[in-house]
Amino acid sequence: MIPFTLTQLTDAVRGDLRLSGSDTPDTVVSGAVDTDSRLIEPGGIFVAKPGETTDGHRFVDAALQRGAAVALVERPVDDAITQIVVPDAVGALADLAREVVARVRERGHLRIVGITGSNGKTTTKNMLARILEGEGETVAPRASFNNSVGAPLTMLRVREDTRFLVSEFGASGRGEIARLAGLVTPDVGVVLMVGMAHAGGFGGIEATFAAKSELVRALRPGGLAVLNADDPRVSAMAPLAAERDVSVRWFGRGPSAHVRATDVEVTAAGTRADLEVDGEAMPLHLQVLGEHHIMNALAAIAAATALGVDARDAVARLETLEIAERWRMQPLGSERVRILNDAYNASPDSMAAALRTLAQITRPGERTVAVLGAMSELGEYAGEEHDRIGLLAVRLGIQRIVVVGAEARRMFLEAVSQGSWDGEAVFFPDADAAHAYLLTELRDGDRVLVKSSNSAGLRFLGDRLGESFS
């Protein structure tokens, strides 16, 4: 974090300063900020956030032992550490992030990009960060730090020499993206797609559209919205951009896009396409697997070139990216049995894209195996969406469909009803049972997809299979 005196820090979070030891109001702190006491480094600021299962105030002493200089607390604690008492620790975290970014932005060289969408946020964030790192100091979220805690923690990593801040904005309800984006008022906003992910929490697809459009409304006047020309709900955000005096840059597969792709080909070695960036043609060869990642790459290139990056430099840097993120189409195992662990998260759109990728990369003589778990946060749409995935798996000719967990059982039932009744589709109540089956079932030449929402825990099953067949 940039340097603050304790008085300035207290003012930024609107708290009550309680000094300890030799500290004075003019003592300067500049260490990293975290809510996890295990990650605190000397000089750091520990935020004692109450949690669902524990309370950060219990770990102030642990943070102190790791060298924390200050604790943001909602109530005073007995530990011998300078404390700033605030009414709401998460709110204070947001206030501090807003102040840090504003101070750095005043210097005139910081550019801020916000990314949202029902799918692809983390992959696009990683792609854009890979491109921008070649231009200057870039701060981007670790993993999927995109909520009311993760997004401010990312913003607080901004330093005086930071040129680019890439923020990922997720949400499970209306208003969250507006609050997070409102902390920094991005220069560029990327909207990837409006799909069924979290539709249960939002209350339907139209409510999801309204939530994702909050990013466009939060852009600074004169900024830029990077929009998916192929998604009618995203393209419908263009009038909202005009209301904010925000210009639009389109990405997609169609001829109207500023950044577009044609002739996409997916193989076990990666994904290739012919690109056209503002009329200039060039090839793209991604190491990342999946046709759907071409759209993420187009979005990253559209944002980067709008920020002044040469298109060919952007493509060259993208081609060095080996995987999107751990547990996202992550290749494991060996050439004998290849595991694709894509079980960090799942929605109907991403599940369908992963199944299509599995079918595309499997050559004659190889066998497709899909290990599928539940898609969470679909609410009243859960049943029909799981049915559709079971149907799609059959229509794609997936040769073994292994469904895991009671919440995903409808995929199995639909696959059976569609014709997979001769052992092609099997069901197991938990990952351990599925693992025992797969150890005896998988054979040379199998190409295995492991896909589920995070809550289903199949990402760990994918890791176990990767170790077993490495």
GROMACS .gro file of C-alpha atoms in nm:
model
  470
    1MET     CA    1   0.000   0.000   0.000
    2ILE     CA    2   0.111   0.360  -0.051
    3PRO     CA    3   0.236   0.534   0.269
    4PHE     CA    4  -0.016   0.684   0.514
    5THR     CA    5   0.031   0.839   0.853
    6LEU     CA    6  -0.190   0.684   1.117
    7THR     CA    7  -0.397   1.003   1.119
    8GLN     CA    8  -0.445   0.987   0.743
    9LEU     CA    9  -0.531   0.619   0.764
   10THR     CA   10  -0.784   0.684   1.039
   11ASP     CA   11  -0.944   0.966   0.842
   12ALA     CA   12  -0.966   0.749   0.528
   13VAL     CA   13  -1.162   0.476   0.707
   14ARG     CA   14  -1.355   0.719   0.931
   15GLY     CA   15  -1.241   0.539   1.245
   16ASP     CA   16  -1.122   0.598   1.601
   17LEU     CA   17  -0.744   0.569   1.652
   18ARG     CA   18  -0.616   0.377   1.957
   19LEU     CA   19  -0.237   0.408   1.976
   20SER     CA   20  -0.008   0.144   2.121
   21GLY     CA   21   0.362   0.135   2.213
   22SER     CA   22   0.574   0.409   2.056
   23ASP     CA   23   0.330   0.487   1.775
   24THR     CA   24   0.214   0.847   1.728
   25PRO     CA   25  -0.049   0.996   1.496
   26ASP     CA   26   0.237   1.081   1.255
   27THR     CA   27   0.373   0.725   1.240
   28VAL     CA   28   0.382   0.615   0.877
   29VAL     CA   29   0.249   0.274   0.767
   30SER     CA   30   0.281   0.132   0.415
   31GLY     CA   31   0.259  -0.245   0.452
   32ALA     CA   32   0.023  -0.475   0.265
   33VAL     CA   33  -0.339  -0.502   0.378
   34ASP     CA   34  -0.503  -0.839   0.436
   35THR     CA   35  -0.796  -1.004   0.612
   36ASP     CA   36  -0.605  -1.331   0.659
   37SER     CA   37  -0.368  -1.320   0.957
   38ARG     CA   38  -0.161  -1.602   0.800
   39LEU     CA   39  -0.070  -1.375   0.508
   40ILE     CA   40   0.030  -1.069   0.710
   41GLU     CA   41   0.386  -0.948   0.655
   42PRO     CA   42   0.594  -0.712   0.875
   43GLY     CA   43   0.446  -0.361   0.873
   44GLY     CA   44   0.116  -0.487   0.738
   45ILE     CA   45  -0.240  -0.380   0.818
   46PHE     CA   46  -0.473  -0.652   0.944
   47VAL     CA   47  -0.846  -0.613   0.888
   48ALA     CA   48  -1.037  -0.805   1.157
   49LYS     CA   49  -1.334  -0.901   0.945
   50PRO     CA   50  -1.615  -1.098   1.106
   51GLY     CA   51  -1.682  -1.413   0.905
   52GLU     CA   52  -1.955  -1.672   0.864
   53THR     CA   53  -1.773  -1.933   1.074
   54THR     CA   54  -1.516  -1.733   1.272
   55ASP     CA   55  -1.426  -1.379   1.375
   56GLY     CA   56  -1.115  -1.194   1.261
   57HIS     CA   57  -1.085  -1.031   1.603
   58ARG     CA   58  -0.970  -1.370   1.737
   59PHE     CA   59  -0.665  -1.353   1.509
   60VAL     CA   60  -0.536  -1.004   1.585
   61ASP     CA   61  -0.264  -1.149   1.808
   62ALA     CA   62  -0.163  -1.392   1.531
   63ALA     CA   63  -0.134  -1.098   1.292
   64LEU     CA   64   0.070  -0.907   1.551
   65GLN     CA   65   0.308  -1.201   1.586
   66ARG     CA   66   0.361  -1.193   1.208
   67GLY     CA   67   0.455  -0.825   1.228
   68ALA     CA   68   0.129  -0.638   1.174
   69ALA     CA   69   0.163  -0.267   1.250
   70VAL     CA   70  -0.206  -0.178   1.270
   71ALA     CA   71  -0.536  -0.361   1.310
   72LEU     CA   72  -0.869  -0.235   1.176
   73VAL     CA   73  -1.125  -0.365   1.423
   74GLU     CA   74  -1.496  -0.328   1.489
   75ARG     CA   75  -1.437  -0.338   1.863
   76PRO     CA   76  -1.120  -0.280   2.069
   77VAL     CA   77  -0.915  -0.588   2.152
   78ASP     CA   78  -0.665  -0.644   2.434
   79ASP     CA   79  -0.367  -0.713   2.207
   80ALA     CA   80  -0.076  -0.468   2.220
   81ILE     CA   81  -0.117  -0.326   1.873
   82THR     CA   82  -0.231   0.010   1.739
   83GLN     CA   83  -0.597  -0.021   1.647
   84ILE     CA   84  -0.841   0.180   1.439
   85VAL     CA   85  -1.196   0.108   1.550
   86VAL     CA   86  -1.453   0.126   1.269
   87PRO     CA   87  -1.824   0.044   1.257
   88ASP     CA   88  -1.782  -0.196   0.961
   89ALA     CA   89  -1.450  -0.359   0.874
   90VAL     CA   90  -1.551  -0.447   0.517
   91GLY     CA   91  -1.679  -0.095   0.463
   92ALA     CA   92  -1.352   0.044   0.598
   93LEU     CA   93  -1.161  -0.179   0.356
   94ALA     CA   94  -1.360  -0.027   0.070
   95ASP     CA   95  -1.304   0.328   0.197
   96LEU     CA   96  -0.930   0.272   0.218
   97ALA     CA   97  -0.919   0.122  -0.133
   98ARG     CA   98  -1.105   0.423  -0.272
   99GLU     CA   99  -0.860   0.664  -0.105
  100VAL     CA  100  -0.548   0.477  -0.220
  101VAL     CA  101  -0.659   0.456  -0.583
  102ALA     CA  102  -0.770   0.821  -0.585
  103ARG     CA  103  -0.431   0.939  -0.455
  104VAL     CA  104  -0.239   0.740  -0.713
  105ARG     CA  105  -0.474   0.844  -0.990
  106GLU     CA  106  -0.413   1.209  -0.912
  107ARG     CA  107  -0.057   1.157  -1.036
  108GLY     CA  108  -0.207   1.113  -1.383
  109HIS     CA  109  -0.063   0.785  -1.513
  110LEU     CA  110  -0.289   0.517  -1.361
  111ARG     CA  111  -0.545   0.358  -1.597
  112ILE     CA  112  -0.819   0.137  -1.456
  113VAL     CA  113  -1.001  -0.148  -1.629
  114GLY     CA  114  -1.306  -0.324  -1.484
  115ILE     CA  115  -1.422  -0.664  -1.608
  116THR     CA  116  -1.756  -0.834  -1.552
  117GLY     CA  117  -1.975  -1.098  -1.711
  118SER     CA  118  -2.151  -1.422  -1.625
  119ASN     CA  119  -1.852  -1.627  -1.742
  120GLY     CA  120  -1.490  -1.570  -1.835
  121LYS     CA  121  -1.399  -1.288  -1.595
  122THR     CA  122  -1.095  -1.453  -1.440
  123THR     CA  123  -0.958  -1.583  -1.770
  124THR     CA  124  -1.001  -1.243  -1.937
  125LYS     CA  125  -0.844  -1.072  -1.635
  126ASN     CA  126  -0.540  -1.299  -1.660
  127MET     CA  127  -0.513  -1.247  -2.035
  128LEU     CA  128  -0.535  -0.869  -2.006
  129ALA     CA  129  -0.285  -0.863  -1.719
  130ARG     CA  130  -0.042  -1.071  -1.923
  131ILE     CA  131  -0.066  -0.816  -2.205
  132LEU     CA  132  -0.041  -0.504  -1.987
  133GLU     CA  133   0.253  -0.632  -1.781
  134GLY     CA  134   0.464  -0.578  -2.090
  135GLU     CA  135   0.377  -0.207  -2.081
  136GLY     CA  136   0.435  -0.127  -1.715
  137GLU     CA  137   0.355  -0.209  -1.353
  138THR     CA  138   0.018  -0.387  -1.350
  139VAL     CA  139  -0.200  -0.487  -1.055
  140ALA     CA  140  -0.462  -0.758  -1.111
  141PRO     CA  141  -0.659  -0.986  -0.877
  142ARG     CA  142  -0.511  -1.306  -0.746
  143ALA     CA  143  -0.738  -1.601  -0.831
  144SER     CA  144  -1.099  -1.474  -0.834
  145PHE     CA  145  -1.072  -1.179  -0.595
  146ASN     CA  146  -1.386  -1.011  -0.726
  147ASN     CA  147  -1.621  -0.957  -0.431
  148SER     CA  148  -1.665  -0.697  -0.157
  149VAL     CA  149  -1.344  -0.812   0.012
  150GLY     CA  150  -1.132  -0.941  -0.276
  151ALA     CA  151  -1.180  -0.642  -0.505
  152PRO     CA  152  -1.069  -0.379  -0.247
  153LEU     CA  153  -0.772  -0.597  -0.144
  154THR     CA  154  -0.660  -0.594  -0.507
  155MET     CA  155  -0.704  -0.216  -0.531
  156LEU     CA  156  -0.493  -0.172  -0.217
  157ARG     CA  157  -0.194  -0.331  -0.394
  158VAL     CA  158  -0.169  -0.021  -0.616
  159ARG     CA  159   0.156   0.171  -0.569
  160GLU     CA  160   0.281   0.508  -0.691
  161ASP     CA  161   0.439   0.348  -0.999
  162THR     CA  162   0.138   0.136  -1.097
  163ARG     CA  163   0.031   0.205  -1.456
  164PHE     CA  164  -0.264  -0.035  -1.482
  165LEU     CA  165  -0.519  -0.166  -1.235
  166VAL     CA  166  -0.731  -0.454  -1.366
  167SER     CA  167  -1.033  -0.517  -1.143
  168GLU     CA  168  -1.264  -0.816  -1.172
  169PHE     CA  169  -1.621  -0.750  -1.055
  170GLY     CA  170  -1.843  -1.039  -0.957
  171ALA     CA  171  -2.181  -1.021  -0.792
  172SER     CA  172  -2.456  -1.237  -0.650
  173GLY     CA  173  -2.714  -0.960  -0.643
  174ARG     CA  174  -2.811  -0.617  -0.770
  175GLY     CA  175  -2.598  -0.320  -0.668
  176GLU     CA  176  -2.275  -0.508  -0.589
  177ILE     CA  177  -2.099  -0.422  -0.916
  178ALA     CA  178  -2.209  -0.061  -0.885
  179ARG     CA  179  -2.057  -0.041  -0.535
  180LEU     CA  180  -1.729  -0.207  -0.632
  181ALA     CA  181  -1.682  -0.020  -0.959
  182GLY     CA  182  -1.786   0.300  -0.784
  183LEU     CA  183  -1.476   0.275  -0.566
  184VAL     CA  184  -1.250   0.345  -0.865
  185THR     CA  185  -1.469   0.469  -1.158
  186PRO     CA  186  -1.291   0.266  -1.429
  187ASP     CA  187  -1.159   0.419  -1.751
  188VAL     CA  188  -1.243   0.101  -1.943
  189GLY     CA  189  -1.520  -0.147  -1.868
  190VAL     CA  190  -1.536  -0.494  -2.027
  191VAL     CA  191  -1.867  -0.683  -2.032
  192LEU     CA  192  -1.819  -1.040  -2.153
  193MET     CA  193  -2.164  -1.197  -2.152
  194VAL     CA  194  -2.497  -1.214  -1.975
  195GLY     CA  195  -2.580  -1.577  -1.901
  196MET     CA  196  -2.743  -1.803  -1.646
  197ALA     CA  197  -2.458  -1.799  -1.392
  198HIS     CA  198  -2.600  -1.683  -1.054
  199ALA     CA  199  -2.942  -1.637  -1.217
  200GLY     CA  200  -3.104  -1.780  -0.906
  201GLY     CA  201  -2.951  -1.511  -0.688
  202PHE     CA  202  -3.029  -1.230  -0.931
  203GLY     CA  203  -3.385  -1.341  -0.998
  204GLY     CA  204  -3.360  -1.425  -1.369
  205ILE     CA  205  -3.173  -1.334  -1.683
  206GLU     CA  206  -3.312  -0.979  -1.710
  207ALA     CA  207  -3.205  -0.905  -1.355
  208THR     CA  208  -2.862  -1.041  -1.445
  209PHE     CA  209  -2.852  -0.799  -1.739
  210ALA     CA  210  -2.936  -0.509  -1.508
  211ALA     CA  211  -2.661  -0.611  -1.264
  212LYS     CA  212  -2.390  -0.652  -1.527
  213SER     CA  213  -2.483  -0.321  -1.690
  214GLU     CA  214  -2.393  -0.148  -1.364
  215LEU     CA  215  -2.031  -0.151  -1.481
  216VAL     CA  216  -2.114   0.053  -1.791
  217ARG     CA  217  -2.302   0.304  -1.577
  218ALA     CA  218  -2.002   0.331  -1.341
  219LEU     CA  219  -1.744   0.424  -1.607
  220ARG     CA  220  -1.597   0.771  -1.600
  221PRO     CA  221  -1.745   1.011  -1.857
  222GLY     CA  222  -1.533   0.996  -2.168
  223GLY     CA  223  -1.431   0.638  -2.091
  224LEU     CA  224  -1.472   0.325  -2.299
  225ALA     CA  225  -1.702   0.023  -2.283
  226VAL     CA  226  -1.567  -0.296  -2.442
  227LEU     CA  227  -1.880  -0.495  -2.531
  228ASN     CA  228  -1.955  -0.837  -2.676
  229ALA     CA  229  -2.116  -0.778  -3.016
  230ASP     CA  230  -2.238  -1.139  -3.030
  231ASP     CA  231  -2.443  -1.126  -2.709
  232PRO     CA  232  -2.767  -0.931  -2.766
  233ARG     CA  233  -2.800  -0.848  -2.399
  234VAL     CA  234  -2.449  -0.707  -2.382
  235SER     CA  235  -2.489  -0.515  -2.707
  236ALA     CA  236  -2.807  -0.364  -2.560
  237MET     CA  237  -2.582  -0.181  -2.311
  238ALA     CA  238  -2.457   0.055  -2.583
  239PRO     CA  239  -2.729   0.316  -2.515
  240LEU     CA  240  -2.629   0.315  -2.147
  241ALA     CA  241  -2.275   0.396  -2.255
  242ALA     CA  242  -2.400   0.686  -2.464
  243GLU     CA  243  -2.582   0.825  -2.160
  244ARG     CA  244  -2.246   0.837  -1.978
  245ASP     CA  245  -2.063   0.991  -2.275
  246VAL     CA  246  -1.877   0.661  -2.299
  247SER     CA  247  -1.764   0.526  -2.636
  248VAL     CA  248  -1.801   0.159  -2.733
  249ARG     CA  249  -1.544  -0.084  -2.870
  250TRP     CA  250  -1.689  -0.413  -2.996
  251PHE     CA  251  -1.541  -0.762  -2.988
  252GLY     CA  252  -1.691  -1.077  -3.136
  253ARG     CA  253  -1.706  -1.318  -3.426
  254GLY     CA  254  -1.916  -1.105  -3.660
  255PRO     CA  255  -1.801  -0.850  -3.921
  256SER     CA  256  -1.915  -0.547  -3.721
  257ALA     CA  257  -1.667  -0.603  -3.435
  258HIS     CA  258  -1.355  -0.389  -3.402
  259VAL     CA  259  -1.170  -0.699  -3.279
  260ARG     CA  260  -1.296  -1.021  -3.436
  261ALA     CA  261  -1.202  -1.383  -3.494
  262THR     CA  262  -1.275  -1.625  -3.777
  263ASP     CA  263  -1.177  -1.984  -3.860
  264VAL     CA  264  -1.144  -2.097  -3.498
  265GLU     CA  265  -0.990  -2.440  -3.450
  266VAL     CA  266  -0.955  -2.632  -3.122
  267THR     CA  267  -0.708  -2.919  -3.079
  268ALA     CA  268  -0.540  -3.091  -2.786
  269ALA     CA  269  -0.243  -2.858  -2.843
  270GLY     CA  270  -0.441  -2.534  -2.805
  271THR     CA  271  -0.681  -2.300  -2.980
  272ARG     CA  272  -0.609  -2.102  -3.296
  273ALA     CA  273  -0.799  -1.838  -3.491
  274ASP     CA  274  -0.755  -1.573  -3.755
  275LEU     CA  275  -0.785  -1.228  -3.601
  276GLU     CA  276  -0.875  -0.891  -3.738
  277VAL     CA  277  -0.795  -0.595  -3.512
  278ASP     CA  278  -0.924  -0.265  -3.650
  279GLY     CA  279  -0.889  -0.404  -4.000
  280GLU     CA  280  -0.542  -0.555  -3.952
  281ALA     CA  281  -0.522  -0.933  -3.996
  282MET     CA  282  -0.302  -1.158  -3.783
  283PRO     CA  283  -0.305  -1.517  -3.650
  284LEU     CA  284  -0.360  -1.615  -3.286
  285HIS     CA  285  -0.236  -1.943  -3.135
  286LEU     CA  286  -0.347  -1.985  -2.773
  287GLN     CA  287  -0.206  -2.256  -2.550
  288VAL     CA  288  -0.530  -2.230  -2.349
  289LEU     CA  289  -0.784  -2.493  -2.453
  290GLY     CA  290  -1.137  -2.410  -2.560
  291GLU     CA  291  -1.318  -2.221  -2.832
  292HIS     CA  292  -1.488  -2.007  -2.569
  293HIS     CA  293  -1.150  -1.865  -2.468
  294ILE     CA  294  -1.122  -1.699  -2.807
  295MET     CA  295  -1.393  -1.456  -2.698
  296ASN     CA  296  -1.203  -1.387  -2.376
  297ALA     CA  297  -0.889  -1.320  -2.580
  298LEU     CA  298  -1.079  -1.084  -2.812
  299ALA     CA  299  -1.205  -0.888  -2.511
  300ALA     CA  300  -0.854  -0.863  -2.364
  301ILE     CA  301  -0.707  -0.751  -2.697
  302ALA     CA  302  -0.986  -0.495  -2.746
  303ALA     CA  303  -0.922  -0.344  -2.403
  304ALA     CA  304  -0.543  -0.351  -2.434
  305THR     CA  305  -0.533  -0.189  -2.778
  306ALA     CA  306  -0.771   0.080  -2.654
  307LEU     CA  307  -0.510   0.153  -2.387
  308GLY     CA  308  -0.242   0.199  -2.653
  309VAL     CA  309  -0.088  -0.149  -2.674
  310ASP     CA  310   0.019  -0.258  -3.022
  311ALA     CA  311  -0.210  -0.538  -3.143
  312ARG     CA  312   0.075  -0.768  -3.246
  313ASP     CA  313   0.244  -0.720  -2.909
  314ALA     CA  314  -0.085  -0.804  -2.737
  315VAL     CA  315  -0.121  -1.125  -2.939
  316ALA     CA  316   0.240  -1.229  -2.880
  317ARG     CA  317   0.201  -1.191  -2.505
  318LEU     CA  318  -0.128  -1.381  -2.502
  319GLU     CA  319   0.037  -1.671  -2.677
  320THR     CA  320   0.271  -1.717  -2.378
  321LEU     CA  321  -0.021  -1.788  -2.141
  322GLU     CA  322  -0.019  -2.162  -2.066
  323ILE     CA  323  -0.340  -2.195  -1.862
  324ALA     CA  324  -0.617  -1.953  -1.777
  325GLU     CA  325  -0.592  -2.028  -1.403
  326ARG     CA  326  -0.563  -2.332  -1.180
  327TRP     CA  327  -0.874  -2.552  -1.212
  328ARG     CA  328  -0.978  -2.379  -1.535
  329MET     CA  329  -0.926  -2.616  -1.829
  330GLN     CA  330  -0.604  -2.717  -1.653
  331PRO     CA  331  -0.432  -3.008  -1.829
  332LEU     CA  332  -0.326  -3.284  -1.590
  333GLY     CA  333  -0.238  -3.651  -1.618
  334SER     CA  334  -0.032  -3.762  -1.917
  335GLU     CA  335  -0.064  -3.832  -2.287
  336ARG     CA  336  -0.190  -4.174  -2.185
  337VAL     CA  337  -0.486  -4.038  -1.988
  338ARG     CA  338  -0.533  -3.663  -2.022
  339ILE     CA  339  -0.736  -3.488  -1.748
  340LEU     CA  340  -0.889  -3.143  -1.804
  341ASN     CA  341  -0.966  -3.003  -1.460
  342ASP     CA  342  -1.222  -2.726  -1.515
  343ALA     CA  343  -1.404  -2.755  -1.184
  344TYR     CA  344  -1.338  -2.416  -1.025
  345ASN     CA  345  -1.680  -2.297  -1.130
  346ALA     CA  346  -1.966  -2.389  -1.361
  347SER     CA  347  -2.270  -2.234  -1.522
  348PRO     CA  348  -2.487  -2.370  -1.805
  349ASP     CA  349  -2.283  -2.169  -2.056
  350SER     CA  350  -1.940  -2.272  -1.927
  351MET     CA  351  -2.048  -2.633  -1.880
  352ALA     CA  352  -2.165  -2.648  -2.241
  353ALA     CA  353  -1.846  -2.485  -2.366
  354ALA     CA  354  -1.630  -2.732  -2.173
  355LEU     CA  355  -1.822  -3.033  -2.309
  356ARG     CA  356  -1.784  -2.903  -2.664
  357THR     CA  357  -1.412  -2.856  -2.607
  358LEU     CA  358  -1.382  -3.216  -2.485
  359ALA     CA  359  -1.552  -3.337  -2.802
  360GLN     CA  360  -1.335  -3.115  -3.023
  361ILE     CA  361  -0.996  -3.221  -2.885
  362THR     CA  362  -1.060  -3.596  -2.887
  363ARG     CA  363  -0.915  -3.775  -3.190
  364PRO     CA  364  -1.028  -4.102  -3.349
  365GLY     CA  365  -0.938  -4.395  -3.126
  366GLU     CA  366  -0.960  -4.185  -2.810
  367ARG     CA  367  -1.254  -4.189  -2.569
  368THR     CA  368  -1.439  -3.894  -2.418
  369VAL     CA  369  -1.519  -3.908  -2.046
  370ALA     CA  370  -1.712  -3.629  -1.871
  371VAL     CA  371  -1.710  -3.618  -1.490
  372LEU     CA  372  -1.982  -3.370  -1.401
  373GLY     CA  373  -2.104  -3.215  -1.078
  374ALA     CA  374  -2.367  -2.963  -0.983
  375MET     CA  375  -2.400  -2.608  -1.111
  376SER     CA  376  -2.481  -2.384  -0.815
  377GLU     CA  377  -2.678  -2.061  -0.771
  378LEU     CA  378  -2.935  -2.137  -1.042
  379GLY     CA  379  -3.235  -2.123  -0.809
  380GLU     CA  380  -3.561  -2.223  -0.978
  381TYR     CA  381  -3.376  -2.283  -1.305
  382ALA     CA  382  -3.151  -2.556  -1.161
  383GLY     CA  383  -3.356  -2.855  -1.267
  384GLU     CA  384  -3.409  -2.764  -1.631
  385GLU     CA  385  -3.049  -2.642  -1.673
  386HIS     CA  386  -2.906  -2.968  -1.538
  387ASP     CA  387  -3.140  -3.154  -1.775
  388ARG     CA  388  -3.005  -2.956  -2.068
  389ILE     CA  389  -2.646  -3.043  -1.984
  390GLY     CA  390  -2.731  -3.413  -1.963
  391LEU     CA  391  -2.899  -3.388  -2.303
  392LEU     CA  392  -2.604  -3.200  -2.453
  393ALA     CA  393  -2.355  -3.458  -2.329
  394VAL     CA  394  -2.551  -3.730  -2.510
  395ARG     CA  395  -2.589  -3.527  -2.829
  396LEU     CA  396  -2.215  -3.456  -2.835
  397GLY     CA  397  -2.152  -3.830  -2.819
  398ILE     CA  398  -1.964  -3.823  -2.488
  399GLN     CA  399  -1.881  -4.190  -2.435
  400ARG     CA  400  -1.873  -4.198  -2.055
  401ILE     CA  401  -2.083  -3.960  -1.847
  402VAL     CA  402  -1.996  -3.976  -1.477
  403VAL     CA  403  -2.232  -3.767  -1.265
  404VAL     CA  404  -2.133  -3.693  -0.904
  405GLY     CA  405  -2.351  -3.566  -0.619
  406ALA     CA  406  -2.723  -3.558  -0.547
  407GLU     CA  407  -2.764  -3.200  -0.674
  408ALA     CA  408  -2.638  -3.308  -1.017
  409ARG     CA  409  -2.842  -3.629  -1.042
  410ARG     CA  410  -3.081  -3.485  -1.302
  411MET     CA  411  -2.791  -3.476  -1.552
  412PHE     CA  412  -2.760  -3.852  -1.512
  413LEU     CA  413  -3.135  -3.912  -1.538
  414GLU     CA  414  -3.161  -3.700  -1.852
  415ALA     CA  415  -2.863  -3.875  -2.011
  416VAL     CA  416  -3.023  -4.212  -1.942
  417SER     CA  417  -3.358  -4.098  -2.079
  418GLN     CA  418  -3.186  -3.979  -2.396
  419GLY     CA  419  -3.031  -4.318  -2.465
  420SER     CA  420  -2.727  -4.359  -2.240
  421TRP     CA  421  -2.869  -4.667  -2.066
  422ASP     CA  422  -2.598  -4.923  -2.144
  423GLY     CA  423  -2.338  -4.807  -1.893
  424GLU     CA  424  -2.242  -4.488  -2.078
  425ALA     CA  425  -2.389  -4.281  -1.793
  426VAL     CA  426  -2.325  -4.363  -1.427
  427PHE     CA  427  -2.405  -4.184  -1.102
  428PHE     CA  428  -2.211  -4.166  -0.776
  429PRO     CA  429  -2.317  -3.991  -0.455
  430ASP     CA  430  -1.974  -3.845  -0.380
  431ALA     CA  431  -1.628  -3.780  -0.519
  432ASP     CA  432  -1.463  -4.070  -0.334
  433ALA     CA  433  -1.698  -4.322  -0.496
  434ALA     CA  434  -1.644  -4.162  -0.836
  435HIS     CA  435  -1.266  -4.170  -0.787
  436ALA     CA  436  -1.269  -4.542  -0.702
  437TYR     CA  437  -1.474  -4.612  -1.016
  438LEU     CA  438  -1.255  -4.399  -1.243
  439LEU     CA  439  -0.934  -4.564  -1.124
  440THR     CA  440  -1.061  -4.892  -1.269
  441GLU     CA  441  -1.255  -4.748  -1.565
  442LEU     CA  442  -1.010  -4.508  -1.727
  443ARG     CA  443  -0.779  -4.649  -1.992
  444ASP     CA  444  -0.514  -4.543  -2.238
  445GLY     CA  445  -0.644  -4.287  -2.486
  446ASP     CA  446  -0.910  -4.142  -2.255
  447ARG     CA  447  -0.967  -3.767  -2.255
  448VAL     CA  448  -1.138  -3.672  -1.930
  449LEU     CA  449  -1.321  -3.350  -1.842
  450VAL     CA  450  -1.389  -3.274  -1.474
  451LYS     CA  451  -1.644  -2.993  -1.446
  452SER     CA  452  -1.859  -2.855  -1.164
  453SER     CA  453  -1.922  -2.551  -0.954
  454ASN     CA  454  -1.673  -2.475  -0.679
  455SER     CA  455  -1.914  -2.586  -0.407
  456ALA     CA  456  -1.932  -2.938  -0.553
  457GLY     CA  457  -1.560  -2.986  -0.481
  458LEU     CA  458  -1.478  -3.183  -0.797
  459ARG     CA  459  -1.167  -2.972  -0.855
  460PHE     CA  460  -0.999  -3.186  -0.589
  461LEU     CA  461  -1.120  -3.500  -0.764
  462GLY     CA  462  -0.959  -3.365  -1.080
  463ASP     CA  463  -0.631  -3.313  -0.894
  464ARG     CA  464  -0.645  -3.670  -0.759
  465LEU     CA  465  -0.706  -3.812  -1.105
  466GLY     CA  466  -0.422  -3.602  -1.243
  467GLU     CA  467  -0.183  -3.750  -0.986
  468SER     CA  468  -0.311  -4.103  -1.043
  469PHE     CA  469  -0.254  -4.091  -1.419
  470SER     CA  470   0.056  -3.872  -1.440
   0.00000   0.00000   0.00000
